[in-house]
Structure formats: structure tokens, C-alpha cells
Coordinates of N, CA and C in Angstrom, one line a residue:
I1 N 0.9 -1.2 0.0 CA 0.0 0.0 0.0 C 0.9 1.2 0.0
E2 N 0.7 2.1 -0.9 CA 1.5 3.3 -1.0 C 0.7 4.5 -0.5
P3 N 1.3 5.4 0.3 CA 0.6 6.5 0.8 C 0.3 7.6 -0.3
A4 N -0.8 8.3 -0.2 CA -1.1 9.4 -1.1 C -0.1 10.5 -0.7
R5 N 0.5 11.1 -1.6 CA 1.5 12.2 -1.3 C 1.2 13.4 -2.1
A6 N 1.4 14.6 -1.5 CA 1.3 15.9 -2.2 C 2.8 16.2 -2.6
S7 N 2.9 17.0 -3.6 CA 4.2 17.4 -4.1 C 4.3 18.9 -4.2
G8 N 5.6 19.4 -4.1 CA 5.8 20.8 -4.3 C 5.1 21.7 -3.3
D9 N 4.4 22.8 -3.9 CA 3.7 23.7 -3.0 C 2.6 23.0 -2.3
E10 N 2.0 22.0 -2.8 CA 1.0 21.3 -2.1 C 1.5 20.7 -0.8
A11 N 2.7 20.2 -0.9 CA 3.3 19.6 0.4 C 3.5 20.6 1.4
D12 N 3.9 21.8 1.0 CA 4.1 22.9 2.0 C 2.8 23.3 2.6
E13 N 1.7 23.5 1.8 CA 0.4 23.9 2.2 C -0.1 22.8 3.2
R14 N 0.0 21.5 2.8 CA -0.5 20.4 3.6 C 0.2 20.4 5.0
G15 N 1.5 20.7 5.0 CA 2.2 20.8 6.3 C 1.6 21.8 7.2
T16 N 1.3 23.0 6.7 CA 0.7 24.1 7.5 C -0.7 23.7 7.9
L17 N -1.5 23.2 7.0 CA -2.9 22.9 7.4 C -2.8 21.6 8.3
G18 N -1.9 20.7 8.0 CA -1.8 19.5 8.8 C -1.5 19.8 10.2
L19 N -0.7 20.8 10.5 CA -0.5 21.2 11.9 C -1.7 21.7 12.6
L20 N -2.5 22.5 11.8 CA -3.8 22.9 12.3 C -4.7 21.8 12.7
L21 N -4.8 20.8 11.8 CA -5.7 19.7 12.0 C -5.1 18.5 12.8
G22 N -3.8 18.6 13.1 CA -3.2 17.5 13.9 C -2.9 16.3 13.1
W23 N -2.6 16.5 11.8 CA -2.3 15.4 10.9 C -0.8 15.1 11.0
G24 N -0.5 13.8 10.8 CA 0.9 13.4 10.6 C 1.0 13.2 9.1
A25 N 1.5 12.1 8.7 CA 1.6 11.7 7.3 C 0.3 11.3 6.8
A26 N 0.1 11.5 5.5 CA -1.2 11.1 4.8 C -1.4 9.6 5.0
P27 N -2.6 9.1 5.3 CA -2.8 7.7 5.4 C -2.7 7.0 4.0
A28 N -2.6 5.7 4.0 CA -2.5 4.9 2.8 C -3.8 5.1 2.0
C29 N -3.7 4.9 0.7 CA -4.9 5.1 -0.1 C -5.0 3.9 -1.1
H30 N -5.9 3.0 -0.9 CA -6.1 1.9 -1.9 C -6.7 2.5 -3.2
G31 N -6.3 2.1 -4.3 CA -6.9 2.5 -5.5 C -6.5 3.9 -6.0
C32 N -5.6 4.5 -5.3 CA -5.1 5.8 -5.8 C -4.2 5.7 -6.9
H33 N -4.1 6.7 -7.7 CA -3.1 6.8 -8.8 C -1.7 6.9 -8.2
D34 N -0.7 6.8 -9.0 CA 0.7 6.9 -8.5 C 1.0 8.2 -7.7
D35 N 0.3 9.2 -8.2 CA 0.5 10.5 -7.5 C -0.6 11.0 -6.6
G36 N -1.4 10.0 -6.2 CA -2.5 10.3 -5.3 C -3.9 10.3 -6.0
P37 N -4.9 10.6 -5.2 CA -6.3 10.5 -5.8 C -6.7 11.8 -6.6
C38 N -5.8 12.7 -6.8 CA -6.2 14.0 -7.4 C -5.9 14.0 -8.9
R39 N -6.8 14.6 -9.7 CA -6.6 14.8 -11.1 C -7.1 16.2 -11.4
G40 N -6.1 17.2 -11.6 CA -6.5 18.6 -11.9 C -7.2 19.2 -10.6
D41 N -8.4 19.6 -10.8 CA -9.1 20.3 -9.6 C -10.1 19.3 -8.9
T42 N -9.9 18.0 -9.1 CA -10.8 17.1 -8.5 C -10.1 15.9 -7.9
C43 N -10.5 15.6 -6.6 CA -9.8 14.5 -5.9 C -11.0 13.6 -5.4
V44 N -10.9 12.3 -5.6 CA -11.9 11.4 -5.2 C -11.3 10.1 -4.7
C45 N -11.7 9.7 -3.5 CA -11.3 8.4 -2.9 C -12.6 7.7 -2.7
E46 N -12.6 6.4 -3.1 CA -13.8 5.6 -2.9 C -13.4 4.1 -2.6
D47 N -14.3 3.5 -1.8 CA -14.2 2.0 -1.6 C -12.8 1.6 -1.1
A48 N -12.3 2.2 -0.1 CA -11.0 1.8 0.5 C -11.0 1.8 2.0
D49 N -9.9 1.4 2.5 CA -9.7 1.5 4.0 C -9.5 2.9 4.4
A50 N -8.5 3.6 3.8 CA -8.2 5.0 4.2 C -7.6 5.7 3.0
C51 N -7.8 7.0 3.1 CA -7.3 7.9 2.0 C -7.0 9.3 2.5
G52 N -6.0 9.9 2.0 CA -5.8 11.3 2.4 C -5.3 12.1 1.2
F53 N -5.8 13.3 1.1 CA -5.3 14.2 0.0 C -5.5 15.6 0.3
E54 N -4.8 16.5 -0.4 CA -5.0 17.9 -0.4 C -5.1 18.3 -1.8
C55 N -6.2 18.9 -2.1 CA -6.5 19.5 -3.4 C -5.8 20.9 -3.4
G56 N -4.8 21.1 -4.3 CA -3.9 22.2 -4.2 C -4.4 23.5 -4.9
V57 N -5.6 23.5 -5.5 CA -6.0 24.6 -6.3 C -7.3 25.2 -5.7
D58 N -7.4 26.5 -5.7 CA -8.7 27.2 -5.3 C -9.8 26.7 -6.1
G59 N -11.0 26.5 -5.5 CA -12.2 26.1 -6.3 C -12.3 24.6 -6.6
C60 N -11.5 23.8 -6.0 CA -11.5 22.4 -6.3 C -12.6 21.7 -5.6
F61 N -12.8 20.4 -6.0 CA -13.8 19.5 -5.5 C -13.1 18.3 -5.0
G62 N -13.4 17.8 -3.7 CA -12.9 16.6 -3.2 C -13.9 15.8 -2.5
A63 N -13.8 14.5 -2.7 CA -14.9 13.6 -2.1 C -14.2 12.3 -1.6
C64 N -14.8 11.8 -0.5 CA -14.5 10.5 0.1 C -15.8 9.8 0.3
H65 N -15.8 8.6 -0.3 CA -17.0 7.8 -0.2 C -16.7 6.3 0.1
R66 N -17.4 5.8 1.1 CA -17.2 4.4 1.5 C -15.8 4.0 1.9
L67 N -15.3 4.8 2.9 CA -14.0 4.5 3.5 C -14.1 4.3 5.0
D68 N -13.0 3.8 5.6 CA -12.9 3.8 7.0 C -12.4 5.2 7.5
V69 N -11.4 5.7 6.9 CA -10.8 7.0 7.3 C -10.5 7.8 6.1
C70 N -10.9 9.1 6.2 CA -10.6 10.1 5.2 C -10.0 11.3 5.8
D71 N -8.8 11.8 5.3 CA -8.2 13.0 5.7 C -8.1 13.9 4.4
A72 N -8.9 15.0 4.3 CA -8.9 15.7 3.1 C -8.8 17.2 3.4
A73 N -8.1 18.0 2.5 CA -7.9 19.4 2.7 C -7.9 20.1 1.4
C74 N -8.3 21.4 1.4 CA -8.3 22.2 0.2 C -8.2 23.7 0.6
P75 N -7.8 24.5 -0.4 CA -7.6 25.9 -0.1 C -9.0 26.7 -0.2
D76 N -9.0 27.9 -0.7 CA -10.2 28.7 -0.8 C -11.3 28.2 -1.8
D77 N -12.5 28.6 -1.6 CA -13.6 28.4 -2.5 C -13.8 26.9 -3.0
C78 N -13.5 26.0 -2.1 CA -13.6 24.6 -2.5 C -14.8 23.9 -1.9
T79 N -15.0 22.7 -2.4 CA -16.1 21.8 -1.9 C -15.5 20.5 -1.5
L80 N -15.8 20.1 -0.2 CA -15.4 18.7 0.2 C -16.6 18.0 0.7
E81 N -16.7 16.7 0.3 CA -17.8 15.9 0.8 C -17.2 14.6 1.3
C82 N -17.9 14.1 2.4 CA -17.5 12.8 3.0 C -18.8 12.1 3.3
A83 N -18.9 10.9 2.7 CA -20.2 10.1 2.9 C -19.9 8.6 3.1
D84 N -20.6 8.0 4.0 CA -20.4 6.6 4.4 C -18.9 6.3 4.7
V85 N -18.4 7.1 5.7 CA -17.0 7.0 6.1 C -17.1 7.0 7.7
S86 N -16.3 6.1 8.3 CA -16.3 6.1 9.7 C -15.7 7.3 10.3
Q87 N -14.5 7.8 9.9 CA -13.8 8.9 10.4 C -13.4 9.9 9.3
C88 N -14.0 11.1 9.3 CA -13.7 12.1 8.4 C -13.0 13.3 9.1
S89 N -11.8 13.7 8.5 CA -11.1 14.9 9.0 C -11.0 15.8 7.8
L90 N -11.7 16.9 7.8 CA -11.8 17.8 6.6 C -11.3 19.2 7.0
G91 N -10.5 19.8 6.1 CA -10.0 21.1 6.4 C -10.0 22.0 5.1
C92 N -10.2 23.2 5.3 CA -10.2 24.2 4.2 C -9.8 25.6 4.7
D93 N -9.5 26.4 3.8 CA -9.2 27.8 4.2 C -10.5 28.6 4.3
D94 N -10.8 29.5 3.3 CA -12.0 30.3 3.4 C -13.0 30.0 2.3
A95 N -14.2 30.4 2.6 CA -15.3 30.4 1.6 C -15.5 29.0 1.0
C96 N -15.5 27.9 1.8 CA -15.7 26.6 1.3 C -17.0 26.0 1.8
A97 N -17.4 24.9 1.1 CA -18.6 24.2 1.5 C -18.2 22.8 1.9
I98 N -18.6 22.3 3.0 CA -18.3 21.0 3.5 C -19.5 20.2 3.8
D99 N -19.7 19.0 3.3 CA -20.8 18.2 3.6 C -20.4 16.8 4.1
C100 N -20.8 16.5 5.3 CA -20.4 15.2 5.9 C -21.7 14.4 6.2
Q101 N -21.8 13.3 5.6 CA -23.1 12.5 5.7 C -22.7 11.0 6.2
R102 N -23.6 10.5 7.0 CA -23.5 9.1 7.4 C -22.0 8.7 7.8
A103 N -21.5 9.4 8.8 CA -20.2 9.2 9.4 C -20.3 9.0 10.9
S104 N -19.4 8.1 11.4 CA -19.4 8.0 12.9 C -18.8 9.3 13.5
R105 N -17.8 9.8 12.9 CA -17.2 11.1 13.4 C -16.8 11.9 12.2
C106 N -17.1 13.2 12.3 CA -16.7 14.2 11.3 C -16.0 15.4 12.0
D107 N -14.7 15.6 11.8 CA -14.0 16.8 12.3 C -13.7 17.7 11.2
V108 N -14.0 19.0 11.4 CA -13.9 20.0 10.3 C -13.1 21.2 10.9
A109 N -12.1 21.7 10.2 CA -11.4 22.9 10.5 C -11.4 23.8 9.3
C110 N -11.9 25.0 9.5 CA -12.0 25.9 8.3 C -11.8 27.4 8.8
G111 N -11.6 28.2 7.8 CA -11.4 29.7 8.0 C -12.7 30.4 8.1
E112 N -12.7 31.5 7.2 CA -13.9 32.4 7.2 C -14.9 32.0 6.2
D113 N -16.2 32.3 6.5 CA -17.3 32.1 5.5 C -17.4 30.7 5.1
C114 N -17.4 29.7 6.0 CA -17.5 28.3 5.7 C -19.0 27.9 5.8
Q115 N -19.4 27.0 5.0 CA -20.8 26.4 5.1 C -20.6 24.9 5.3
V116 N -20.9 24.5 6.5 CA -20.7 23.1 6.9 C -22.1 22.5 7.2
E117 N -22.3 21.3 6.6 CA -23.5 20.5 6.9 C -23.0 19.1 7.4
C118 N -23.6 18.7 8.5 CA -23.4 17.3 9.0 C -24.7 16.7 9.2
S119 N -24.9 15.4 8.6 CA -26.1 14.8 8.8 C -25.9 13.3 9.0
D120 N -26.8 12.7 9.8 CA -26.8 11.3 10.1 C -25.4 10.8 10.6
A121 N -24.8 11.6 11.6 CA -23.5 11.3 12.1 C -23.5 11.1 13.6
G122 N -22.6 10.4 14.1 CA -22.5 10.2 15.6 C -22.0 11.5 16.2
T123 N -20.9 12.1 15.7 CA -20.3 13.3 16.2 C -19.8 14.2 15.1
C124 N -20.1 15.5 15.2 CA -19.6 16.5 14.3 C -19.0 17.6 15.1
E125 N -17.7 17.8 14.9 CA -17.0 18.8 15.6 C -16.4 19.8 14.6
V126 N -16.7 21.1 14.7 CA -16.3 22.1 13.7 C -15.6 23.2 14.5
E127 N -14.4 23.6 13.9 CA -13.6 24.7 14.3 C -13.6 25.7 13.1
M128 N -14.1 26.9 13.3 CA -14.1 27.9 12.2 C -13.9 29.3 12.7
I129 N -13.6 30.2 11.8 CA -13.5 31.6 12.1 C -14.9 32.2 12.0
S130 N -15.6 31.9 10.8 CA -17.0 32.3 10.7 C -17.6 31.4 9.6
G131 N -19.0 31.5 9.6 CA -19.7 30.7 8.7 C -21.0 30.1 9.3
T132 N -21.5 29.1 8.7 CA -22.7 28.5 9.1 C -22.5 27.0 9.3
V133 N -23.1 26.4 10.4 CA -23.0 24.9 10.6 C -24.4 24.5 10.8
V134 N -24.8 23.4 10.0 CA -26.1 22.8 10.2 C -25.9 21.3 10.5
C135 N -26.4 20.9 11.7 CA -26.3 19.5 12.1 C -27.7 18.9 12.1
A136 N -27.9 17.8 11.3 CA -29.2 17.2 11.3 C -29.0 15.7 11.6
R137 N -29.8 15.3 12.6 CA -29.7 13.9 13.1 C -28.3 13.5 13.5
V138 N -27.6 14.4 14.3 CA -26.3 14.2 14.8 C -26.3 14.0 16.3
G139 N -25.6 12.9 16.8 CA -25.6 12.7 18.2 C -25.0 13.8 19.0
A140 N -23.9 14.3 18.6 CA -23.2 15.4 19.3 C -22.7 16.4 18.2
C141 N -23.1 17.7 18.3 CA -22.7 18.7 17.4 C -22.0 19.8 18.2
Q142 N -20.7 19.9 18.0 CA -19.9 20.9 18.7 C -19.3 21.9 17.7
V143 N -19.6 23.2 17.9 CA -19.0 24.2 17.0 C -18.2 25.2 17.9
T144 N -16.9 25.4 17.5 CA -16.0 26.3 18.2 C -15.5 27.4 17.2
C145 N -15.6 28.6 17.7 CA -15.1 29.7 16.9 C -13.6 29.9 17.2
V146 N -12.8 30.0 16.2 CA -11.4 30.2 16.4 C -11.0 31.6 16.1
G147 N -10.4 32.3 17.0 CA -9.9 33.7 16.8 C -8.4 33.7 16.8
D148 N -7.9 34.9 16.8 CA -6.4 35.1 16.8 C -5.8 34.6 18.2
D149 N -6.5 34.8 19.2 CA -5.9 34.6 20.6 C -6.4 33.3 21.2
A150 N -7.6 32.8 20.9 CA -8.2 31.7 21.6 C -9.3 31.0 20.9
S151 N -9.7 29.9 21.3 CA -10.9 29.2 20.8 C -12.0 29.4 21.8
L152 N -13.2 29.7 21.3 CA -14.3 30.0 22.2 C -15.5 29.1 21.8
P153 N -16.3 28.6 22.7 CA -17.5 27.9 22.3 C -18.4 28.9 21.4
A154 N -19.2 28.3 20.5 CA -19.9 29.1 19.6 C -20.8 30.1 20.2
T155 N -21.3 29.8 21.4 CA -22.2 30.8 22.0 C -21.5 32.0 22.6
E156 N -20.2 31.9 22.7 CA -19.4 33.0 23.2 C -18.7 33.9 22.1
C157 N -18.9 33.5 20.8 CA -18.3 34.3 19.8 C -19.4 34.8 18.7
G158 N -20.6 34.9 19.2 CA -21.7 35.4 18.3 C -22.5 34.4 17.6
Q159 N -22.3 33.1 17.8 CA -23.1 32.1 17.2 C -24.3 31.8 18.1
T160 N -25.4 31.7 17.5 CA -26.6 31.4 18.3 C -27.2 30.0 17.7
P161 N -27.0 28.9 18.4 CA -27.6 27.7 17.9 C -29.1 27.7 17.9
R162 N -29.6 27.2 16.8 CA -31.1 27.1 16.7 C -31.5 25.7 16.3
V163 N -32.5 25.2 16.8 CA -33.0 23.9 16.5 C -34.3 24.0 15.8
S164 N -34.4 23.4 14.6 CA -35.7 23.4 13.8 C -36.6 22.3 14.3
R165 N -37.8 22.3 13.8 CA -38.7 21.2 14.2 C -38.3 19.9 13.6
A166 N -37.5 19.9 12.6 CA -37.1 18.7 12.0 C -35.9 18.1 12.7
G167 N -35.5 18.7 13.8 CA -34.4 18.2 14.6 C -33.0 18.6 14.0
T168 N -33.0 19.7 13.2 CA -31.7 20.2 12.7 C -31.3 21.3 13.6
R169 N -30.0 21.2 14.0 CA -29.4 22.2 14.8 C -28.6 23.1 13.9
R170 N -28.8 24.4 14.0 CA -28.1 25.4 13.1 C -27.4 26.4 14.0
S171 N -26.1 26.7 13.6 CA -25.3 27.7 14.3 C -24.8 28.7 13.3
T172 N -24.9 30.0 13.6 CA -24.4 31.0 12.7 C -23.7 32.1 13.5
P173 N -22.5 32.5 13.1 CA -21.8 33.5 13.9 C -22.5 34.9 13.7

């Protein structure tokens, strides 16, 4: 099994984001191409034990489907989705959309203006500077706002959690 690897500038960016997310080396990736699961501005991992990637271009799309473990990251204006995965660790810079469905655990770290949706998950933990988090049918939904000096619970940095009649919890800074 060969690990998915980033190269050049992507490796430098992954190192910085990896420290934020607490990643070590990228996990092994079954079925990945020799240079990882990415082709141009699209990265896809499916039907494997574990996969990790960083999409190195703004506006890219990344997906993990039917995995045990997924570690995925992207820069600005990107979209990441994780579905039917036991453990999702997703990270992005600013203005990204993240969708985590049918996961035991989903951990998200993002910058400003993030749109995060977690559904049918055991746990969804989100650290963000600003944006919106929607949790639907999630056992535990934790949103933390990250600032320059400290991390604060969502209720202490301007987010007001709201619960809809359909059981969806929504937090907005």
C-alpha cells in the first residue's frame, strides 16, 4: 500500500494545514493513482480502507465515499464531501462548502465564511472563524469559533444555535 502524497507547493500547504488539523503523514490510499487521488481540480477516494489528499487549487472539489478513514484538505472556494465514512477529517481555508453524511465522526477545521453540513453522524466537531453549521440527526454537534488569541464555544463568539422542528441544529456567527 502506497501513501497518497502531495508534491511541491501542495506539500508545503499540507504541512501548514496538517499542523492545524493535527495530521501526521497522509494515510494509505487503496486504488489511488501513483501521484494520489487527485486529477486537476478534482480529488476522489472511494471504496478503500483509508485515503488522504490535499487539493492544491482554489475552487477544487474533493470527495471521500465508502472509506474507514478520510483526511482531506483544500484551499479557498472549494467543496469537500464525505459520505459513508467512519472517520472524516476535513479542512479548508476560506469560503468553502463541506458536507459530511453518514459518518461515525466528522472533524472540520476551516477559516472564514464556511458552510458546513453534518447529517446522520455520531459526532460532528467544527472549528471555524466564521460561517454556518447545520447539524441534522447528529448525536453530538460541537461548534467552536477560532480567533487570533483563543478558541471559544460558539455561544461566546456570536453564534446562536437554533433547533428546527425537523431536529436540525443550526449555528451561525
